[in-house]
Coordinates of C-alpha atoms and ligand atoms in Angstrom, one line a residue:
X1 CA -24.5 -38.6 35.2
X2 CA -21.8 -36.9 32.9
X3 CA -18.3 -36.6 34.5
X4 CA -17.6 -33.3 36.0
X5 CA -14.1 -32.0 34.4
X6 CA -11.8 -29.6 35.6
X7 CA -8.7 -28.1 33.9
X8 CA -6.5 -25.6 34.8
X9 CA -7.8 -21.8 32.6
X10 CA -4.9 -20.4 33.0
X11 CA -1.8 -20.7 31.1
X12 CA 1.1 -22.4 32.7
X13 CA 3.6 -21.7 34.5
X14 CA 5.0 -19.1 37.0
X15 CA 2.1 -16.8 37.2
X16 CA 0.6 -14.7 39.8
X17 CA -2.7 -16.6 39.8
X18 CA -3.9 -19.9 38.5
X19 CA -7.2 -20.4 38.0
X20 CA -8.8 -24.0 38.1
X21 CA -12.2 -24.3 36.8
X22 CA -14.6 -27.3 37.0
X23 CA -18.3 -28.1 35.1
X24 CA -20.2 -31.1 35.1
X25 CA -23.0 -32.3 38.3
X26 CA -20.3 -33.2 40.9
X27 CA -18.9 -29.7 41.1
X28 CA -20.0 -28.6 44.2
X29 CA -19.8 -31.6 45.8
X30 CA -15.7 -32.2 45.4
X31 CA -15.5 -28.4 46.6
X32 CA -17.7 -29.7 50.2
X33 CA -15.2 -32.6 50.0
X34 CA -11.6 -31.1 49.5
X35 CA -12.6 -27.6 52.0
X36 CA -15.4 -28.9 54.5
X37 CA -17.2 -25.9 52.9
X38 CA -19.2 -25.0 50.4
X39 CA -20.1 -21.3 48.6
X40 CA -23.1 -19.5 48.1
X41 CA -24.2 -19.1 43.9
X42 CA -22.0 -16.4 42.5
X43 CA -20.1 -15.6 45.6
X44 CA -16.8 -16.3 46.5
X45 CA -15.1 -17.9 49.8
X46 CA -11.8 -18.6 50.8
X47 CA -11.3 -22.2 51.1
X48 CA -8.7 -24.1 51.9
X49 CA -8.4 -27.1 49.3
X50 CA -6.8 -31.0 50.3
X51 CA -6.4 -34.1 49.6
X52 CA -7.6 -36.5 52.3
X53 CA -5.5 -37.3 55.4
X54 CA -3.6 -34.3 54.3
X55 CA -3.7 -31.4 56.9
X56 CA -1.7 -29.2 54.3
X57 CA -3.2 -27.9 50.9
X58 CA -3.6 -24.7 49.1
X59 CA -5.5 -21.3 49.9
X60 CA -8.2 -20.6 47.4
X61 CA -11.2 -18.7 46.4
X62 CA -13.3 -20.3 45.2
X63 CA -16.3 -19.2 43.1
X64 CA -19.7 -21.1 42.7
X65 CA -22.0 -20.6 39.9
X66 CA -25.1 -22.6 40.1
X67 CA -26.3 -24.4 36.3
X68 CA -28.3 -23.1 34.3
X69 CA -26.6 -19.5 35.2
X70 CA -23.0 -20.4 34.3
X71 CA -20.4 -20.2 31.3
X72 CA -21.1 -24.1 30.5
X73 CA -25.3 -24.5 31.7
X74 CA -23.7 -26.9 34.4
X75 CA -22.9 -25.8 38.0
X76 CA -19.1 -24.9 37.6
X77 CA -17.0 -23.5 40.5
X78 CA -13.7 -21.4 39.8
X79 CA -10.9 -22.2 42.3
X80 CA -8.6 -19.0 42.0
X81 CA -5.1 -19.9 43.6
X82 CA -1.9 -19.0 43.8
X83 CA -0.2 -18.8 40.4
X84 CA 2.6 -21.7 40.6
X85 CA 3.4 -25.8 39.0
X86 CA 3.6 -27.3 42.3
X87 CA 0.5 -25.6 44.0
X88 CA -1.4 -26.5 40.8
X89 CA 0.2 -29.9 40.9
X90 CA -1.3 -30.6 44.3
X91 CA -4.8 -29.3 43.5
X92 CA -4.9 -31.1 40.4
X93 CA -4.4 -34.4 42.8
X94 CA -6.9 -33.6 45.1
X95 CA -9.8 -32.9 42.1
X96 CA -8.6 -37.1 40.6
X97 CA -9.1 -38.0 44.2
X98 CA -12.5 -36.9 44.0
X99 CA -12.7 -38.4 41.1
X100 CA -12.8 -35.6 38.2
X101 CA -11.8 -35.8 35.2
X102 CA -9.7 -33.8 33.1
X103 CA -11.3 -31.8 30.4
X104 CA -10.5 -32.4 26.9
X105 CA -9.5 -29.2 24.4
X106 CA -13.0 -26.6 24.2
X107 CA -15.0 -29.5 26.8
X108 CA -16.5 -26.1 28.5
X109 CA -17.5 -24.8 25.4
X110 CA -18.6 -27.7 24.0
X111 CA -21.2 -28.2 26.5
X112 CA -22.2 -25.1 27.6
X113 CA -23.4 -25.1 23.3
X114 CA -25.1 -28.9 24.2
X115 CA -27.4 -26.8 26.8
X116 CA -28.1 -24.3 24.6
X117 CA -26.5 -21.4 25.9
X118 CA -24.6 -20.5 22.7
X119 CA -24.5 -21.3 18.7
X120 CA -21.8 -23.3 17.1
X121 CA -20.4 -20.4 15.9
X122 CA -20.8 -18.4 18.5
X123 CA -18.7 -21.5 20.2
X124 CA -16.4 -20.7 17.5
X125 CA -16.2 -17.0 18.2
X126 CA -14.5 -18.2 21.8
X127 CA -11.7 -19.6 20.2
X128 CA -11.1 -16.5 17.8
X129 CA -10.6 -14.3 21.0
X130 CA -8.7 -16.6 22.8
X131 CA -6.5 -16.4 19.5
X132 CA -6.7 -13.1 18.3
X133 CA -3.7 -11.8 17.9
X134 CA -5.0 -7.5 16.6
X135 CA -7.4 -5.7 17.8
X136 CA -9.7 -6.1 14.5
X137 CA -9.7 -9.4 15.3
X138 CA -10.6 -9.8 18.9
X139 CA -13.8 -7.3 17.1
X140 CA -14.6 -9.2 15.2
X141 CA -14.4 -12.4 17.8
X142 CA -16.0 -10.3 20.2
X143 CA -19.1 -9.3 17.6
X144 CA -19.5 -12.6 16.9
X145 CA -19.8 -14.2 20.3
X146 CA -22.3 -11.7 20.6
X147 CA -24.6 -13.2 18.1
X148 CA -24.2 -11.2 15.6
X149 CA -23.3 -13.9 12.9
X150 CA -26.1 -15.5 14.0
X151 CA -29.2 -12.9 13.9
X152 CA -28.8 -12.5 10.4
X153 CA -29.3 -15.8 9.7
X154 CA -32.2 -16.4 11.4
X155 CA -33.6 -13.7 10.0
X156 CA -32.4 -15.5 6.8
X157 CA -33.8 -18.6 7.9
X158 CA -37.2 -17.2 9.1
X159 CA -37.4 -15.5 5.4
X160 CA -37.4 -18.8 3.7
X161 CA -39.9 -20.9 6.3
X162 CA -42.4 -17.9 5.3
X163 CA -41.2 -19.3 1.2
X164 CA -41.5 -22.4 2.0
X165 CA -44.8 -22.1 3.7
X166 CA -46.0 -20.1 1.1
X167 CA -45.2 -22.8 -1.6
X168 CA -46.6 -26.1 1.0
X169 CA -49.6 -24.1 0.0
X170 CA -49.4 -24.3 -3.5
X171 CA -48.5 -27.9 -2.6
X172 CA -51.8 -28.9 -0.8
X173 CA -54.0 -26.8 -2.6
X174 CA -55.9 -27.8 -5.5
X175 CA -54.9 -25.1 -8.2
X176 CA -58.3 -23.4 -7.9
X177 CA -57.9 -22.8 -4.0
X178 CA -54.8 -21.3 -4.1
X179 CA -54.6 -17.3 -4.7
X180 CA -52.6 -16.5 -7.7
X181 CA -50.3 -14.9 -6.3
X182 CA -48.8 -17.1 -3.7
X183 CA -46.5 -18.1 -6.1
X184 CA -45.2 -14.6 -6.9
X185 CA -44.9 -14.0 -2.8
X186 CA -42.2 -16.7 -2.8
X187 CA -40.9 -16.0 -6.0
X188 CA -40.0 -12.7 -4.5
X189 CA -39.4 -13.3 -1.4
X190 CA -36.5 -16.2 -2.6
X191 CA -35.5 -13.3 -4.8
X192 CA -34.7 -11.2 -2.2
X193 CA -33.2 -13.3 -0.2
X194 CA -30.7 -14.3 -3.1
X195 CA -29.9 -11.1 -3.7
X196 CA -29.0 -10.5 -0.3
X197 CA -26.7 -14.1 -0.3
X198 CA -24.8 -12.8 -3.4
X199 CA -24.2 -9.4 -1.4
X200 CA -22.7 -11.7 1.7
X201 CA -20.9 -14.4 -0.7
X202 CA -19.5 -11.1 -2.9
X203 CA -18.0 -9.9 0.4
X204 CA -17.2 -13.9 2.0
X205 CA -13.9 -12.9 2.0
X206 CA -13.8 -10.4 4.1
X207 CA -14.1 -11.8 7.4
X208 CA -12.3 -14.8 7.0
X209 CA -9.1 -12.6 6.0
X210 CA -9.7 -10.2 9.2
X211 CA -9.8 -13.6 11.1
X212 CA -6.8 -15.1 9.8
X213 CA -4.8 -12.4 8.0
X214 CA -4.7 -10.3 4.9
X215 CA -2.1 -12.7 3.2
X216 CA 0.4 -9.9 0.9
X217 CA 3.2 -11.8 -1.4
X218 CA 6.3 -10.3 -2.1
X219 CA 7.5 -11.0 -5.4
X220 CA 10.3 -10.4 -8.2
X221 CA 13.1 -11.6 -9.6
X222 CA 15.8 -12.4 -7.1
X223 CA 18.5 -9.6 -5.8
X224 CA 15.9 -7.7 -6.0
X225 CA 15.4 -6.8 -2.6
X226 CA 12.7 -8.9 -1.1
X227 CA 13.6 -10.4 1.7
X228 CA 14.8 -6.5 3.1
X229 CA 11.8 -5.4 2.7
X230 CA 10.4 -8.2 4.5
X231 CA 12.1 -7.3 7.5
X232 CA 12.3 -4.0 7.8
X233 CA 8.8 -4.0 8.2
X234 CA 8.5 -6.6 10.3
X235 CA 11.7 -4.7 12.4
X236 CA 13.2 -8.1 12.6
X237 CA 15.4 -10.5 10.9
X238 CA 13.0 -13.0 9.2
X239 CA 14.2 -13.4 5.8
X240 CA 17.9 -13.8 5.3
X241 CA 19.5 -10.8 2.9
X242 CA 22.3 -11.4 0.6
X243 CA 23.7 -10.4 -3.0
X244 CA 23.8 -14.4 -3.7
X245 CA 21.0 -14.8 -5.8
X246 CA 18.4 -17.8 -5.5
X247 CA 18.4 -17.9 -1.3
X248 CA 15.0 -17.9 -0.2
X249 CA 13.7 -21.3 -2.0
X250 CA 10.7 -21.8 -0.1
X251 CA 8.1 -19.3 1.7
X252 CA 9.0 -17.4 5.2
X253 CA 5.6 -16.1 6.0
X254 CA 5.9 -13.2 7.9
X255 CA 2.7 -12.5 10.9
X256 CA 2.6 -8.8 11.0
X257 CA -0.4 -5.7 12.3
X258 CA -1.4 -2.9 10.0
X259 CA -3.8 -0.5 11.1
X260 CA -5.4 -2.9 13.7
X261 CA -5.3 -5.7 11.3
X262 CA -3.0 -9.3 11.4
X263 CA -1.3 -9.4 8.4
X264 CA 0.7 -12.4 6.4
X265 CA 3.8 -11.2 4.5
X266 CA 5.2 -13.9 3.0
X267 CA 8.8 -13.5 1.2
X268 CA 9.1 -16.0 -2.0
X269 CA 11.9 -17.8 -4.1
X270 CA 13.1 -15.1 -6.9
X271 CA 10.9 -16.0 -10.1
X272 CA 13.4 -17.2 -12.8
X273 CA 14.0 -19.7 -15.5
X274 CA 16.5 -22.1 -13.4
X275 CA 17.0 -26.1 -13.7
X276 CA 18.1 -26.6 -9.8
X277 CA 15.1 -28.6 -8.8
X278 CA 14.8 -27.3 -5.4
X279 CA 14.6 -23.5 -7.4
X280 CA 12.2 -25.1 -9.2
X281 CA 9.7 -26.0 -6.3
X282 CA 10.1 -22.6 -4.5
X283 CA 9.9 -20.8 -8.1
X284 CA 6.3 -22.9 -8.5
X285 CA 5.6 -22.6 -4.7
X286 CA 6.1 -18.4 -5.0
X287 CA 3.5 -18.5 -8.3
X288 CA 0.7 -20.1 -6.2
X289 CA 1.2 -18.4 -3.1
X290 CA 0.8 -15.2 -5.1
X291 CA -1.4 -16.0 -7.2
X292 CA -3.9 -16.9 -4.3
X293 CA -2.2 -13.7 -2.3
X294 CA -4.6 -10.8 -1.4
X295 CA -2.1 -8.6 -2.8
X296 CA 0.8 -9.0 -4.6
X297 CA 3.7 -6.3 -3.6
X298 CA 6.1 -6.8 -7.0
X299 CA 9.9 -5.6 -6.3
X300 CA 11.9 -4.2 -9.3
X301 CA 15.9 -3.8 -8.7
X302 CA 15.6 -0.7 -11.0
X303 CA 19.8 -0.5 -11.3
X304 CA 20.1 -3.9 -12.2
X305 CA 19.1 -3.6 -16.1
X306 CA 19.3 -7.2 -16.6
X307 CA 15.4 -7.1 -17.5
X308 CA 15.3 -9.9 -15.3
X309 CA 12.2 -8.3 -13.8
X310 CA 10.5 -9.7 -16.9
X311 CA 9.8 -13.0 -15.2
X312 CA 7.9 -11.9 -12.5
X313 CA 5.5 -9.9 -14.7
X314 CA 2.4 -12.5 -15.2
X315 CA 2.4 -12.7 -11.9
X316 CA 1.0 -9.8 -10.6
X317 CA -2.8 -8.6 -10.6
X318 CA -3.7 -5.4 -12.1
X319 CA -3.9 -2.9 -8.6
X320 CA -1.3 -4.2 -7.3
X321 CA 2.3 -2.4 -5.7
X322 CA 5.2 -2.1 -7.9
X323 CA 8.7 -1.4 -5.8
X324 CA 10.9 0.0 -7.7
X325 CA 13.9 -0.5 -5.6
X326 CA 17.4 0.5 -4.6
X327 CA 16.5 4.5 -5.9
X328 CA 20.8 4.7 -4.1
X329 CA 22.4 3.2 -6.7
X330 CA 22.3 5.1 -10.7
X331 CA 18.9 3.2 -12.2
X332 CA 19.1 0.6 -15.2
X333 CA 18.8 1.4 -18.7
X334 CA 15.5 -0.8 -18.6
X335 CA 14.0 1.6 -16.1
X336 CA 11.2 2.9 -18.3
X337 CA 10.7 -0.3 -20.1
X338 CA 9.8 -1.6 -16.2
X339 CA 7.6 1.8 -14.7
X340 CA 5.2 1.0 -18.7
X341 CA 4.7 -2.2 -17.9
X342 CA 3.9 -1.2 -14.3
X343 CA 1.3 1.2 -15.6
X344 CA 0.3 -1.1 -17.8
X345 CA -0.9 -2.8 -14.8
X346 CA -2.8 0.2 -13.1
X347 CA -0.5 -1.0 -10.2
X348 CA 0.6 1.6 -7.3
X349 CA 4.4 2.8 -8.6
X350 CA 6.4 3.3 -5.8
X351 CA 9.9 4.6 -5.7
X352 CA 12.1 3.7 -2.9
X353 CA 15.6 2.3 -1.4
X354 CA 15.4 -0.6 0.9
X355 CA 18.6 -0.3 1.5
X356 CA 18.2 3.7 2.8
X357 CA 15.0 2.5 5.2
X358 CA 12.4 4.3 3.0
X359 CA 10.3 1.3 3.8
X360 CA 8.2 3.6 6.0
X361 CA 6.6 5.1 3.1
X362 CA 5.5 0.9 1.8
X363 CA 3.6 0.7 5.0
X364 CA 1.7 3.6 4.8
X365 CA 0.4 2.1 1.3
X366 CA -0.1 -1.1 2.4
X367 CA -1.9 0.2 5.6
X368 CA -4.0 1.9 3.2
X369 CA -4.4 -1.1 1.7
X370 CA -5.8 -3.2 4.3
X371 CA -8.1 -1.0 5.8
X372 CA -10.0 -0.7 2.2
X373 CA -10.4 -4.1 1.8
X374 CA -11.0 -5.6 5.5
X375 CA -13.0 -2.5 7.1
X376 CA -16.5 -3.4 6.0
X377 CA -19.7 -0.9 7.3
X378 CA -21.9 -4.4 7.5
X379 CA -20.6 -7.6 10.4
X380 CA -19.8 -9.9 7.5
X381 CA -21.6 -13.3 7.5
X382 CA -18.8 -15.2 7.1
X383 CA -15.5 -15.6 9.1
X384 CA -14.7 -19.1 8.4
X385 CA -14.3 -21.3 5.4
X386 CA -17.0 -23.3 7.0
X387 CA -19.3 -20.5 7.0
X388 CA -18.7 -19.8 3.4
X389 CA -19.6 -23.4 2.5
X390 CA -22.3 -23.4 3.8
X391 CA -23.3 -20.3 2.6
X392 CA -22.4 -21.3 -1.2
X393 CA -24.5 -24.2 -0.2
X394 CA -27.6 -21.9 0.8
X395 CA -27.3 -20.1 -2.2
X396 CA -27.1 -23.1 -5.1
X397 CA -30.4 -24.3 -3.2
X398 CA -32.1 -20.9 -3.9
X399 CA -30.9 -20.7 -7.2
X400 CA -32.8 -24.3 -7.7
X401 CA -36.0 -23.4 -6.1
X402 CA -36.4 -20.1 -8.3
X403 CA -35.4 -22.3 -11.3
X404 CA -38.3 -25.0 -10.0
X405 CA -41.3 -22.3 -9.0
X406 CA -43.7 -24.2 -11.6
X407 CA -43.2 -27.5 -9.6
X408 CA -43.7 -26.0 -6.1
X409 CA -43.3 -29.7 -4.7
X410 CA -39.7 -29.3 -6.6
X411 CA -39.1 -25.4 -5.1
X412 CA -39.9 -26.3 -1.4
X413 CA -37.7 -29.5 -1.4
X414 CA -34.8 -27.1 -2.3
X415 CA -36.0 -24.2 0.3
X416 CA -36.3 -26.4 2.4
X417 CA -32.2 -27.4 2.1
X418 CA -31.7 -23.9 1.6
X419 CA -32.9 -23.5 5.3
X420 CA -30.9 -26.8 6.4
X421 CA -27.6 -25.6 5.6
X422 CA -28.7 -21.9 6.5
X423 CA -29.2 -23.6 10.6
X424 CA -25.7 -25.6 9.8
X425 CA -24.1 -22.3 10.7
X426 CA -25.1 -22.3 14.2
X427 CA -24.6 -26.4 14.3
X428 CA -28.3 -27.3 15.7
X429 CA -29.0 -29.1 12.8
X430 CA -25.0 -31.0 12.6
X431 CA -23.6 -34.4 12.5
X432 CA -21.0 -35.6 15.1
X433 CA -18.1 -35.8 13.2
X434 CA -18.6 -31.4 12.4
X435 CA -18.2 -31.2 15.9
X436 CA -15.5 -33.2 16.9
X437 CA -13.8 -30.7 14.1
X438 CA -15.0 -27.7 15.8
X439 CA -14.2 -27.9 19.1
X440 CA -11.1 -30.3 18.6
X441 CA -9.2 -26.8 17.4
X442 CA -9.9 -25.4 21.0
X443 CA -7.2 -25.0 24.3
X444 CA -7.6 -27.0 27.2
X445 CA -9.4 -25.0 30.0
X446 CA -12.1 -23.5 26.9
Ligands
LIG529 P1 15.2 -11.2 -2.5 O1 17.2 -11.6 -3.2 O2 15.3 -10.5 -3.4 O3 15.5 -11.5 -1.4 O4 17.1 -9.8 -1.8 P2 17.5 -9.4 -0.5 O5 16.8 -8.5 0.5 O6 18.1 -10.7 -0.3 O7 18.7 -8.2 -1.8 C1 19.9 -8.2 -2.4 C2 20.8 -7.8 -2.4 O8 20.9 -6.1 -2.4 C3 21.6 -7.9 -0.4 O9 22.5 -7.5 -0.6 C4 20.5 -6.0 0.0 O10 22.0 -5.5 1.0 C5 20.4 -5.9 -1.6 N1 20.2 -4.4 -1.3 C6 18.3 -4.2 -1.1 N2 17.9 -3.2 -1.0 C7 18.6 -2.5 -1.5 C8 18.9 -1.1 -1.6 O11 17.1 -0.3 -1.5 N3 19.6 -0.5 -2.4 C9 21.0 -1.4 -2.7 N4 22.2 -0.4 -2.8 N5 21.0 -2.2 -2.5 C10 19.7 -3.4 -1.9

């Protein structure tokens, strides 16, 4: 018999209410022994939770959910208690005395998955919802939890299985018995699906960006005002502002919410030629972060007149944002040259002064970009690297199946592998180690 587990489902510490959750075949028996009374399925009862031979105890509202109509699919009990460390400790002691085991991180959701209450992508959505900091993250997680990702993958898999049936018909019957159009129908179905997977892959970054944050690198020469900009946008002193060039050596990542989307702003080391080993490493990290960012904000000190801005030009991508900073100072002789470089790269250019509190204009531009890049008409097909990898794997097999249509046996095998890759997203055909990895990132009590 499976062990019955328990965990504190609310945050520990001082609180109005604490909830301890139990799941497993012994949940109801433990409630009855500890309180001297049971509870109706779906109902709540006021009870006192006591250790053996103790007349004191904690007052609880005991809720009972009879399996399989519960979160985990097993018998579950929730004890709603007065919050506070001492109450939680005394109930925990009583539960341990009953032989219940403290739950591992994610163990409730893992049981829900194993009992068929949800697919793996929905279980992932539970963790994402708990971690959500922005409205968009929460909306996406909720959509995934409601099965919006699963519905799409199921439809694709069904189409693959239908194409597979046609290919197998072509294998099983001698040439003359197979209707000619069987191969054509299989080709048509596989091509249609390939186009859908291509569209999903073209859009693959969006879901992951909503979940993990849209990455904006702030780059430029030392002293161009990068740290001032980060602090102004985040409303706090996240980065050190100083007139000493080269102060930022490592990447400082600052999370923000813009337009309901999570954004990660990165303050990076000023880009310049240097012999100083720590600074060289800082510049290398700045380059790497900027290369993988979704957007770069390139700062140019328009008063410097020293062409130091040139060092960062090769990091900028077409369509990025250029901020000509320090507009309160007289402009340097090379300003026109910097403007021309920005125009040649089709950058959106803003003239601002961070010192005069003009960061808001940049925040507006950034919000527009984030919304444009992350809002889509469709629910994204991938919200994690795991989904992306399997989507790519399925597309690879599909491409091979299309190439092999003259040999239906081979095409059928690749079609089968493509369907399998898609099924692995829902976790129904996966190895233990994948499950371990997914559930290890959960918090205890979920
Ligand atoms: P970073 O090295 O690029 O991070 O630049 P900092 O943000 O540390 O700024 C370097 C220096 O320039 C500091 O002394 C800032 O106060 C100053 N600074 C930043 N923005 C402006 C601005 O718009 N106008 C003026 N006059 N000074 C600025």
